[in-house]
Structure formats: C-alpha cells, structure tokens
Tab-separated table of C-alpha atoms in Angstrom:
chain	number	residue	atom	x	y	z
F	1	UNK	CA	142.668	-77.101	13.233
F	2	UNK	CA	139.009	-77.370	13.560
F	3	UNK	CA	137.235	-80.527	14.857
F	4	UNK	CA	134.237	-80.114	13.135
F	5	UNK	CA	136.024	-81.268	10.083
F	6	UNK	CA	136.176	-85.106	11.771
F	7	UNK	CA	132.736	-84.739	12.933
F	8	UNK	CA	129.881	-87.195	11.046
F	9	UNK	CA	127.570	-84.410	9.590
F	10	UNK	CA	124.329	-84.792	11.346
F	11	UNK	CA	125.910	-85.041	15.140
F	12	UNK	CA	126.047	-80.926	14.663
F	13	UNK	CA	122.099	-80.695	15.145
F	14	UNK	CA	121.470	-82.960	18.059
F	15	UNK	CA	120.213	-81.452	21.074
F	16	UNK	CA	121.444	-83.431	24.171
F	17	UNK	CA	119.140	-84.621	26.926
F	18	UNK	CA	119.286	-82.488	29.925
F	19	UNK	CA	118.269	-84.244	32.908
F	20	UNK	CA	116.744	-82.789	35.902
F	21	UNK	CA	118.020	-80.316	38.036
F	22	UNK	CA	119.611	-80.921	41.103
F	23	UNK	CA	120.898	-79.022	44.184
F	24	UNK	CA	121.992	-80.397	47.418
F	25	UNK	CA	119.405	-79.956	50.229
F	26	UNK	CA	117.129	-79.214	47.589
F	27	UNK	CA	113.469	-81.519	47.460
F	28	UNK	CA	113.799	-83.312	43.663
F	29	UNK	CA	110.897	-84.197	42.395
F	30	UNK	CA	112.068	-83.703	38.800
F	31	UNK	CA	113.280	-86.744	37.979
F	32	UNK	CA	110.325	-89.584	38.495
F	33	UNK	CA	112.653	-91.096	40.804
F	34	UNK	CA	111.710	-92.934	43.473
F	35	UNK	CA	112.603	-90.805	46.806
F	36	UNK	CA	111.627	-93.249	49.232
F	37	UNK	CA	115.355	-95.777	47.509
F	38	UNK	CA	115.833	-99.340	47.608
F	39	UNK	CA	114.953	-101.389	50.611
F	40	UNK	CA	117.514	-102.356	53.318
F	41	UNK	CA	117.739	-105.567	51.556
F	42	UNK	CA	119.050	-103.762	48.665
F	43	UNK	CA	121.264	-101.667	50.743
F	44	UNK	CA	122.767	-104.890	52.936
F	45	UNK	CA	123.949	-106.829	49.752
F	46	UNK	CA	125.561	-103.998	48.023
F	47	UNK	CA	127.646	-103.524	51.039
F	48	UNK	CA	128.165	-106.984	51.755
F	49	UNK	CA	129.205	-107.364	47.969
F	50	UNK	CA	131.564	-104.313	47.451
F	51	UNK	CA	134.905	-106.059	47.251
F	52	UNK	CA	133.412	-107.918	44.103
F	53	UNK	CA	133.715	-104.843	41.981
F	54	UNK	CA	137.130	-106.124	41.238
F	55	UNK	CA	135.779	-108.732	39.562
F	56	UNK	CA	134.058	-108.253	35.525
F	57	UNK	CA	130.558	-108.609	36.504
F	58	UNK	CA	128.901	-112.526	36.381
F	59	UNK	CA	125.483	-112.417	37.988
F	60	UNK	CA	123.954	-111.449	34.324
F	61	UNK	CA	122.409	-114.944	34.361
F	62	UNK	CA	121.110	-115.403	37.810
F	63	UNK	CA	119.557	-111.927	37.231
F	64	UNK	CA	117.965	-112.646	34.051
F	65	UNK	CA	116.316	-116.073	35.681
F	66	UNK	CA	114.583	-113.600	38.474
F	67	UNK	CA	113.797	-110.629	35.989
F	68	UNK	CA	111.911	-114.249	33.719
F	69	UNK	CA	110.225	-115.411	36.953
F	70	UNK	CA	108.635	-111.714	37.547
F	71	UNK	CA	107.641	-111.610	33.886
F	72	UNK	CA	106.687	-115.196	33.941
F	73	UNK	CA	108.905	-115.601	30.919
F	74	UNK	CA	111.830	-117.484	30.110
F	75	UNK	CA	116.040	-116.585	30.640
F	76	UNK	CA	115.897	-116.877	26.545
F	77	UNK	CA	113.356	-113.871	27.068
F	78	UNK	CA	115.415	-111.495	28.698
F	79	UNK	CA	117.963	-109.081	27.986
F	80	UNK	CA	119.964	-106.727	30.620
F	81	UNK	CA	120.944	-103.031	29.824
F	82	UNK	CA	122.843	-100.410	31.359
F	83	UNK	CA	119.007	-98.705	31.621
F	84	UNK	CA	117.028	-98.294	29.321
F	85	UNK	CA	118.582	-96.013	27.272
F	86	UNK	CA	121.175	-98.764	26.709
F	87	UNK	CA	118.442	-100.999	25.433
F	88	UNK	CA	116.885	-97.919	23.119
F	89	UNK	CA	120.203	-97.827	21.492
F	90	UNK	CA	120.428	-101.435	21.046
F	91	UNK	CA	117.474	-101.664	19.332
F	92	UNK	CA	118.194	-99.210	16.918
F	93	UNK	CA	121.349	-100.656	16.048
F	94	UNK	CA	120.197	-104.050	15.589
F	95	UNK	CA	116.687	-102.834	13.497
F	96	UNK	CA	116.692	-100.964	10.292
F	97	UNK	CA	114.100	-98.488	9.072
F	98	UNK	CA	112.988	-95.219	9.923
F	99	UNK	CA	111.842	-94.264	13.563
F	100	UNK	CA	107.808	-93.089	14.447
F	101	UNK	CA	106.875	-92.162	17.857
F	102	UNK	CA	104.711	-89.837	19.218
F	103	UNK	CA	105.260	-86.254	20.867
F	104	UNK	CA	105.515	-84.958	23.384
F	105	UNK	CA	107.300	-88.395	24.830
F	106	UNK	CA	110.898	-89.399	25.975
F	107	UNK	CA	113.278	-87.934	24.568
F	108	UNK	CA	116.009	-90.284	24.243
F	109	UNK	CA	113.781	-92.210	21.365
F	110	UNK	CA	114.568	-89.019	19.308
F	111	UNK	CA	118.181	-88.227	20.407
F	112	UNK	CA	119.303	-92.192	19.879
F	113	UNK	CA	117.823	-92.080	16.474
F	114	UNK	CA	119.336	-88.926	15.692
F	115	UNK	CA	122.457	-90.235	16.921
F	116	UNK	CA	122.828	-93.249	14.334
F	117	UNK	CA	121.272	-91.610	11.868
F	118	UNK	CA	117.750	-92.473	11.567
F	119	UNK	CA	115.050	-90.497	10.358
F	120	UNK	CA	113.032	-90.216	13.583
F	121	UNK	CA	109.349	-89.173	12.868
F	122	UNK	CA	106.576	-87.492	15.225
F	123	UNK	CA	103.336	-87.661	15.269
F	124	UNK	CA	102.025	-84.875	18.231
F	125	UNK	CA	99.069	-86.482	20.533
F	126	UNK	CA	95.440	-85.204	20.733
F	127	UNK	CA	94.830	-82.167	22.732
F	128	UNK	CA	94.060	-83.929	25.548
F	129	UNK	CA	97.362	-86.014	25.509
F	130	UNK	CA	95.514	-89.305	23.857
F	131	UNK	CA	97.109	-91.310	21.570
F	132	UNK	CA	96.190	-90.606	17.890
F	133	UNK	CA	95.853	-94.158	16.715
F	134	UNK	CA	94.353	-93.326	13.177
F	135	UNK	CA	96.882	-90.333	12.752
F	136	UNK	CA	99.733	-92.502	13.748
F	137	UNK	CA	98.742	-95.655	11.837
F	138	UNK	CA	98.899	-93.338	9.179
F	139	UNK	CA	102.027	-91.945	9.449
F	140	UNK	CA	103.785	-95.577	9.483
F	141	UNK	CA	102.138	-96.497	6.635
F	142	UNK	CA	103.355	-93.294	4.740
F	143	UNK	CA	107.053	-93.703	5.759
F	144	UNK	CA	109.564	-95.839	5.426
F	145	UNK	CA	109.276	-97.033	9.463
F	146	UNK	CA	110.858	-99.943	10.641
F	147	UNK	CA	111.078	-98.885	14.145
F	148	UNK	CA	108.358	-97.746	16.911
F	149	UNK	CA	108.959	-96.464	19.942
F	150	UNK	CA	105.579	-95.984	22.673
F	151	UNK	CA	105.918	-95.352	26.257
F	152	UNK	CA	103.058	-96.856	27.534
F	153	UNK	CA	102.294	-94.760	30.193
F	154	UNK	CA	103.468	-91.816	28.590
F	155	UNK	CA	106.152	-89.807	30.186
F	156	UNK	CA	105.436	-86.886	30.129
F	157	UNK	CA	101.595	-86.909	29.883
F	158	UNK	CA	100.781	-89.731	32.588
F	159	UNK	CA	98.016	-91.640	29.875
F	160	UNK	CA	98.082	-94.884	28.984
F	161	UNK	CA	97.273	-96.383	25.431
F	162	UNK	CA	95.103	-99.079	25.504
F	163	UNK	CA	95.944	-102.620	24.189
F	164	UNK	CA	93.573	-102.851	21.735
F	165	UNK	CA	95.463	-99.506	20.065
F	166	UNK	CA	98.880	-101.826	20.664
F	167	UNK	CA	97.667	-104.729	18.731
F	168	UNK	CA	96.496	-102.383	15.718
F	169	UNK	CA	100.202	-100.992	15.940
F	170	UNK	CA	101.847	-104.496	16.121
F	171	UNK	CA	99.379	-105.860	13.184
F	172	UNK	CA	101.400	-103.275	11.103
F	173	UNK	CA	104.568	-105.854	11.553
F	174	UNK	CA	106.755	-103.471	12.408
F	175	UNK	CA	109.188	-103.680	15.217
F	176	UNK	CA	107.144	-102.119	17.787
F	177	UNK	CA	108.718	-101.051	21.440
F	178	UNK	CA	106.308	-100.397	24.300
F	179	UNK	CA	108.226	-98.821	27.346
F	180	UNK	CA	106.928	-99.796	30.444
F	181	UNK	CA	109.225	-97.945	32.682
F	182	UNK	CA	105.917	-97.268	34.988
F	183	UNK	CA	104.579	-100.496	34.597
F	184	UNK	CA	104.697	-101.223	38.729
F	185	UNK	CA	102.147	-97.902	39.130
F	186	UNK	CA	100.140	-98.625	36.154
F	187	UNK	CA	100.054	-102.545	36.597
F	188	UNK	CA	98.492	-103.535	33.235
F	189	UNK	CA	101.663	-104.604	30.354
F	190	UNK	CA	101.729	-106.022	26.855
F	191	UNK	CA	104.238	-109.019	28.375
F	192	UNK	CA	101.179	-111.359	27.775
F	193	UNK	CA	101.061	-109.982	23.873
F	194	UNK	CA	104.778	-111.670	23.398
F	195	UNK	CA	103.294	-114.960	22.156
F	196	UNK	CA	101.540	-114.025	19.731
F	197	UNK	CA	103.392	-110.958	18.366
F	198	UNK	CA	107.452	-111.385	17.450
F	199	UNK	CA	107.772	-107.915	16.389
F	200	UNK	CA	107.250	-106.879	20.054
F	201	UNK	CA	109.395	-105.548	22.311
F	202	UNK	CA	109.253	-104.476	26.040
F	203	UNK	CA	111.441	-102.226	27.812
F	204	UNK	CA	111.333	-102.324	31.788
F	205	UNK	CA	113.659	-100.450	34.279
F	206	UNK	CA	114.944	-100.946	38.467
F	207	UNK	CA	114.956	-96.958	38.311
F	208	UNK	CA	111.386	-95.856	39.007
F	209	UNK	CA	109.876	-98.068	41.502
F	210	UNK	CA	112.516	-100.268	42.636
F	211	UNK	CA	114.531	-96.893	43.340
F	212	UNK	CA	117.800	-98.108	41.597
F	213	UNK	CA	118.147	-95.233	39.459
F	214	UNK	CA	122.055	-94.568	40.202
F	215	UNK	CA	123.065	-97.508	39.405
F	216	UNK	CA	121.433	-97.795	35.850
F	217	UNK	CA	119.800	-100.887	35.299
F	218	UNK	CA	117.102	-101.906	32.574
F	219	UNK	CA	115.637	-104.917	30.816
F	220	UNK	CA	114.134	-105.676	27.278
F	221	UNK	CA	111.841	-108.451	27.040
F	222	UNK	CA	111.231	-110.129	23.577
F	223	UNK	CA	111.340	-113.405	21.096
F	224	UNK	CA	113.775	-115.670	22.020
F	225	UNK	CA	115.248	-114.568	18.027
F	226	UNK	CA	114.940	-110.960	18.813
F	227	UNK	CA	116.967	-110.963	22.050
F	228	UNK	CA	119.714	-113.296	20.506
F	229	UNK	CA	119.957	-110.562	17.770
F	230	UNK	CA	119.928	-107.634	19.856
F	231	UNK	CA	122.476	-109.410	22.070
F	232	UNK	CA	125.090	-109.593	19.148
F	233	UNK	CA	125.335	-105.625	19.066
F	234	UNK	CA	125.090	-105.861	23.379
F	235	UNK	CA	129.077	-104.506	24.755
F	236	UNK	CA	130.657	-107.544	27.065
F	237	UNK	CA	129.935	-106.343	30.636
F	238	UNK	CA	127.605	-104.151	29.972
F	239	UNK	CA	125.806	-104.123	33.504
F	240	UNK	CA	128.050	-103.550	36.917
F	241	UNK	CA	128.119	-105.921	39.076
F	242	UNK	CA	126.548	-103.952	41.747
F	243	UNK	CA	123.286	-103.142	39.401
F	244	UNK	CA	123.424	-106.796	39.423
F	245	UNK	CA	123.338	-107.764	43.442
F	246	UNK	CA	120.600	-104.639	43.639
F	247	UNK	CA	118.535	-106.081	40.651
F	248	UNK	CA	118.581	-109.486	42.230
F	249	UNK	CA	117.723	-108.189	45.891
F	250	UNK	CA	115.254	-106.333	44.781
F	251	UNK	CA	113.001	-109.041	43.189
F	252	UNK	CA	113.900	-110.836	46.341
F	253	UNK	CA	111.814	-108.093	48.058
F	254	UNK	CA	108.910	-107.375	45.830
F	255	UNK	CA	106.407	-106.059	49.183
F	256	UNK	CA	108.871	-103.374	49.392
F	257	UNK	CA	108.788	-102.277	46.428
F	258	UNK	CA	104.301	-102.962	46.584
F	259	UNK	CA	104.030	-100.669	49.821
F	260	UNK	CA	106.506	-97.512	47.714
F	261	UNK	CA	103.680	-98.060	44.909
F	262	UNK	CA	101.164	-98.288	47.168
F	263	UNK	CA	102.131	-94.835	48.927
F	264	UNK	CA	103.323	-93.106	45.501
F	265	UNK	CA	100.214	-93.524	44.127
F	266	UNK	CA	97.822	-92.417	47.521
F	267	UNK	CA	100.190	-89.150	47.329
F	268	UNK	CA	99.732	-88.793	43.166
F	269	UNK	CA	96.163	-88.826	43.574
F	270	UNK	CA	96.249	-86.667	47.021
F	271	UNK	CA	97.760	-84.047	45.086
F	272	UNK	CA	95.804	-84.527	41.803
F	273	UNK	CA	92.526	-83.257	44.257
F	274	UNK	CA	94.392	-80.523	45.815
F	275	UNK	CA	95.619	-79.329	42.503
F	276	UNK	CA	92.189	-79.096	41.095
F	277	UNK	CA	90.309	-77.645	43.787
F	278	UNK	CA	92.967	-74.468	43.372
F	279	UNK	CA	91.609	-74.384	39.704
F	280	UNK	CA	95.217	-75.998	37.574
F	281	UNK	CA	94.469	-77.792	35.087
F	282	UNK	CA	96.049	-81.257	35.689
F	283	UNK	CA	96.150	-84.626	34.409
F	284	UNK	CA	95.008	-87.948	34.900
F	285	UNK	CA	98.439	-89.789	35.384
F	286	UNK	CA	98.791	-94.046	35.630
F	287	UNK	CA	102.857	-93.144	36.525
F	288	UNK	CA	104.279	-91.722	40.120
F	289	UNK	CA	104.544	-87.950	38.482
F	290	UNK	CA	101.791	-85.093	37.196
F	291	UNK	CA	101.701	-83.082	34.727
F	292	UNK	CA	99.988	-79.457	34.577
F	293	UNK	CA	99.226	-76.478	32.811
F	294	UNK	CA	99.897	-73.748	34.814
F	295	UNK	CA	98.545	-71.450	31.976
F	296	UNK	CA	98.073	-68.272	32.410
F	297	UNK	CA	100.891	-68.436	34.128
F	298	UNK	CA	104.686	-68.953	33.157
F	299	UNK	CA	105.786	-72.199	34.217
F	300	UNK	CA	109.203	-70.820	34.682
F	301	UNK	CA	108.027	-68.514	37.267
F	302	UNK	CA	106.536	-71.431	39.088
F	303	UNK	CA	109.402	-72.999	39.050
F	304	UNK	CA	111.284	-70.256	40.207
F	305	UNK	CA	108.852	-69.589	43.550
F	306	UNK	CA	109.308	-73.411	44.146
F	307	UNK	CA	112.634	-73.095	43.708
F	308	UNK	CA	112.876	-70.201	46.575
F	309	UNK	CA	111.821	-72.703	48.334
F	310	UNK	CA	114.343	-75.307	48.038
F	311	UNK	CA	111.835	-77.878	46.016
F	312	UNK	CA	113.064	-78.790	42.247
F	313	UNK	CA	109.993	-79.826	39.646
F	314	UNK	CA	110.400	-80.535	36.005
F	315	UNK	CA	109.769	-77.142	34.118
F	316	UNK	CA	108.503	-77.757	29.947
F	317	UNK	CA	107.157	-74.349	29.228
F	318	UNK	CA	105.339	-74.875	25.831
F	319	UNK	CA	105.124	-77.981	24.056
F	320	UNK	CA	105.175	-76.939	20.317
F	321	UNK	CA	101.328	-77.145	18.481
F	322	UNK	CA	100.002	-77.518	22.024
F	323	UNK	CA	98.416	-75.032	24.308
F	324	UNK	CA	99.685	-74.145	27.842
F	325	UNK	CA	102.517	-74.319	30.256
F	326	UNK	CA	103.680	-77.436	31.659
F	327	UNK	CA	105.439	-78.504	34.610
F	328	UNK	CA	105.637	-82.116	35.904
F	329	UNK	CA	105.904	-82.569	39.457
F	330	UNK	CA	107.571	-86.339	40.601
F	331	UNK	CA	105.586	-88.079	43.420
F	332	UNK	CA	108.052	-88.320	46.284
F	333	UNK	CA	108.096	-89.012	49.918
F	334	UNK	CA	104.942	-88.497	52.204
F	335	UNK	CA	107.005	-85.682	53.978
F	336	UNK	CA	108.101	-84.147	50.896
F	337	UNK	CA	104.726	-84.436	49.335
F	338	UNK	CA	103.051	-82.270	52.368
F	339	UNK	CA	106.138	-79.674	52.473
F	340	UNK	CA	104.878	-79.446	48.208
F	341	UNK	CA	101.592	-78.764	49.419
F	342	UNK	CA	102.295	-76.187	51.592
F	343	UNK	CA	104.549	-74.519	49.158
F	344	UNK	CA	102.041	-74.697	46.580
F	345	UNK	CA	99.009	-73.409	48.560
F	346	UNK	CA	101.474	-70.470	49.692
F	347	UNK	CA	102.249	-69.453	45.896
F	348	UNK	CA	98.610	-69.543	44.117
F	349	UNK	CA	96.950	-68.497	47.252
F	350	UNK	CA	99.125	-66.084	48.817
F	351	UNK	CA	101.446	-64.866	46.325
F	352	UNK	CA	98.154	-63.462	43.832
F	353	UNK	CA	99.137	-66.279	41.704
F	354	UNK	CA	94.907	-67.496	41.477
C-alpha cells in the first residue's frame, strides 16, 4: 500500500521549517535566542514547581492578568499559545480568506497557510529590505486576502515598518497580524492601535528576550471578540504548566530581562561597526540578530570557516529576486560576541577572504 493515497493533496508540496543548527559545545547564534536564559528567578520557581507537572496546567489566568498589566490591557485582551506558531495557526483557523505577507519574512506564516490550505501570497520587499507599502496595498486589494501577516521588526531583515504604513494596512479592514516577537529590542508596538482598530492583532513571545525559548510560550493580543473567537479553535491545555510559572516569573523580573536588552543591543551595534569597517555590507537591525551580504563571497563557505570554529550562524544563501548572500548572525553573550569577533577578523583578514 502506498500512503500517499490518504494524504490531503496539497501537504505533498510543503517544505518544512528547518530550524537552526545545533551541535553541542558549539557557539549558536542561529537561532535569535537569547544566550544569556531566564533569570534565577525563573530558574528557582521552575524547580520549586516541578512536582506540579502532574497536574493539567491552571495558571493560564494568573498569567494572562500579568501578560494585561505589561500590555496595559485587559485579561479579556489576552490569549496564551504554545509560541507563536501556535497562535499563527490559530488565527488561520479561526479567519477566512487568502494570506498576503511579505518576503523574505518568517516562514511559518507561509508553511501554516500552506498547511490548511490557504492561498498564501508574497509580495518581495524593496532592495534595501523596506516595506513596499504601495506594492503591498496593492496586492490585497487584487486578491481575495482576508489574512495579513507582518513581523514588525522583520526577521530576517532587522527593519521596522513604521506605524503610519500599519494604519494604511489596517484601514484596508482586513485582519491584520503584526508580530512583535522583538518588540523588547525595538521598544515601539502597535498595542496602543487596539482601540481603535478591531481587525488588529498582536503576536508577542517569552522566547527572544525573556530567554524562554524551550519551553514555548507566546501571546496574541486583540478585541475582546477576536480573542473569544480565536479561543473556540484554542486545544484545552494548550500551555504547560511550567511555561506558565516561567511566564509569570519572568514579568515578576522585568530589570532582568531590561539589562539582557540593554547588553544585546550594545553587542548588535558593536558588531554592526566592526562589520562595516571590514567592508560587509550589513544592516541596520531594531532585533538582537544581523543580517549581511557576504557577496562576493558564498555564504556557505562562511559558514563553513565559522563552523571550523565551533560557532553556528544562520546561513540563507540567495534570497530569490534579491541580490547577494546572506547570513544572519544572533546577538549572544558578551563572551561569545568577542570569541565572533575574533573568528571573524581571522577569516576576512587572514584567510584572503577581503
């Protein structure tokens, strides 16, 4: 017998997401993690809490009430996902219409859609990685979209999109999704734009700056109406009780989580200057990663040399219609940042890379 024969027709085609690499003793900085992990808060109340994981998870509530007070929203304003990519797919379940978002971007936008079915259209950014507002606005008008997806900043360009090009995109009365997984680096969020716009949604996650990214934990934030529809297609459970205790500790210990930002983004912009005084072209980020265009080069073989030496970077190669080779290189540690450094000053300067 052949399985295929059971399969739904357009699962065949979809290309799954492949997440970073990782080797042990190996310095990630693939991933947009962040190295530095939770605090010691964090780590205390997980292990204080571990014989609760016999228990179905119940801290969804308290949670949500802390997640509202950070957001300065209400509980009715909240819902909890096993990350974001829980929330992505909620969304697209509960929503009809045909998906728009931009390219290059996150993946999982595509590969969800794809998933249920959708028609997922993309519409590929300036040359310089800005958003093409007219070109977009556009391309929603022209389709049958119901659905928009914008990480806002962009993963994995860095940029941000300005509000002013988010309300044009929400005046289209669409259901319009800004992801602001980077919002603690970039600081500036459309949260404010929920009162006046019910088509709005905003995804947040614990794994980038609060370093909970093994324990999957994200948030949507939307119209009281919008969350209690979303939540009808939400499993039972659907967050672990230990995602929970972390989630809860964490907002309990907000400086820690200020002083990782505060370092991730002295280290992002240390090596933004040492990148361009070797002559890569690199970009402006608002997130705790870069990207660059190691062009002439092959990004694979940079990757490779870094690999020799036991550090692990995000390799894209070529973004179709867009010139270059791109690697982006997560922010991590002030240790491993130098040890990048040193590596990278040893391959373009040593190696007869430049």
């Amino acid at each position: 017998m052949n399985p295929k024969r059971w399969v739904n027709e357009w699962i065949e085609n979809i290309k799954p997401y492949k997440p970073g690499e990782i080797r042990e003793g190996y310095i990630k900085l693939a991933s947009n993690e962040n190295n530095y992990g939770p605090s010691e808060k964090v780590i205390k109340e997980i292990k204080a809490n571990l014989r609760l994981i016999r228990r179905y998870p119940y801290m969804d509530s308290k949670l949500k009430r802390k997640i509202a007070e950070y957001c300065s929203l209400s509980e009715e304003n909240v819902i909890l996902g096993n990350g974001s990519d829980e929330l992505i797919d909620m969304i697209l379940k509960t929503f009809r219409g045909n998906v728009a978002s931009i390219f290059p971007t996150f993946l999982e936008y595509k590969i969800c859609s794809q998933i249920l079915n959708k028609r997922f259209y993309e519409v590929p950014l300036e040359e310089d990685f800005s958003f093409p507002l007219e070109r977009f606005l556009e391309q929603v008008k022209a389709k049958d979209i119901g659905i928009i997806f914008i990480a806002n900043p962009n993963n994995p360009t860095g940029r941000a999109i300005k509000l002013k090009k988010i309300k044009e995109i929400l005046e289209l009365e669409k259901i319009v999704v800004i992801d602001e997984a980077y919002f603690e680096f970039y600081g500036k969020s459309c949260v404010p734009l929920l009162e006046d716009y019910e088509n709005l949604i905003v995804l947040r996650t614990f794994s980038k700056a609060f370093g909970l990214s093994g324990l999957r934990l994200g948030y949507a934030l939307a119209n009281k109406e919008v969350i209690s529809y979303m939540n009808r297609v939400r499993q039972p459970f659907n967050t672990s009780i230990l995602a929970q205790i972390a989630g809860i500790s964490a907002l309990e210990d907000l400086s820690y989580v200020e002083r990782c930002v505060k370092a991730i983004k002295t280290d992002r912009e240390r090596l933004y200057s040492f990148l361009k005084s070797l002559g890569i072209r690199v970009f402006k980020s608002e997130a705790n990663f870069l990207l660059l265009d190691v062009s002439p080069y092959a990004a694979s073989d940079i990757f490779n040399k870094l690999l020799e030496r036991k550090i692990i970077v995000r390799k894209f190669g070529k973004f179709p219609g867009f010139n270059g080779e791109y690697i982006r290189i997560s922010i991590g540690t002030r240790d491993e940042m130098n040890k990048l450094i040193s590596a990278l000053q040893d391959i373009f300067q040593s190696s007869g890379f430049i």
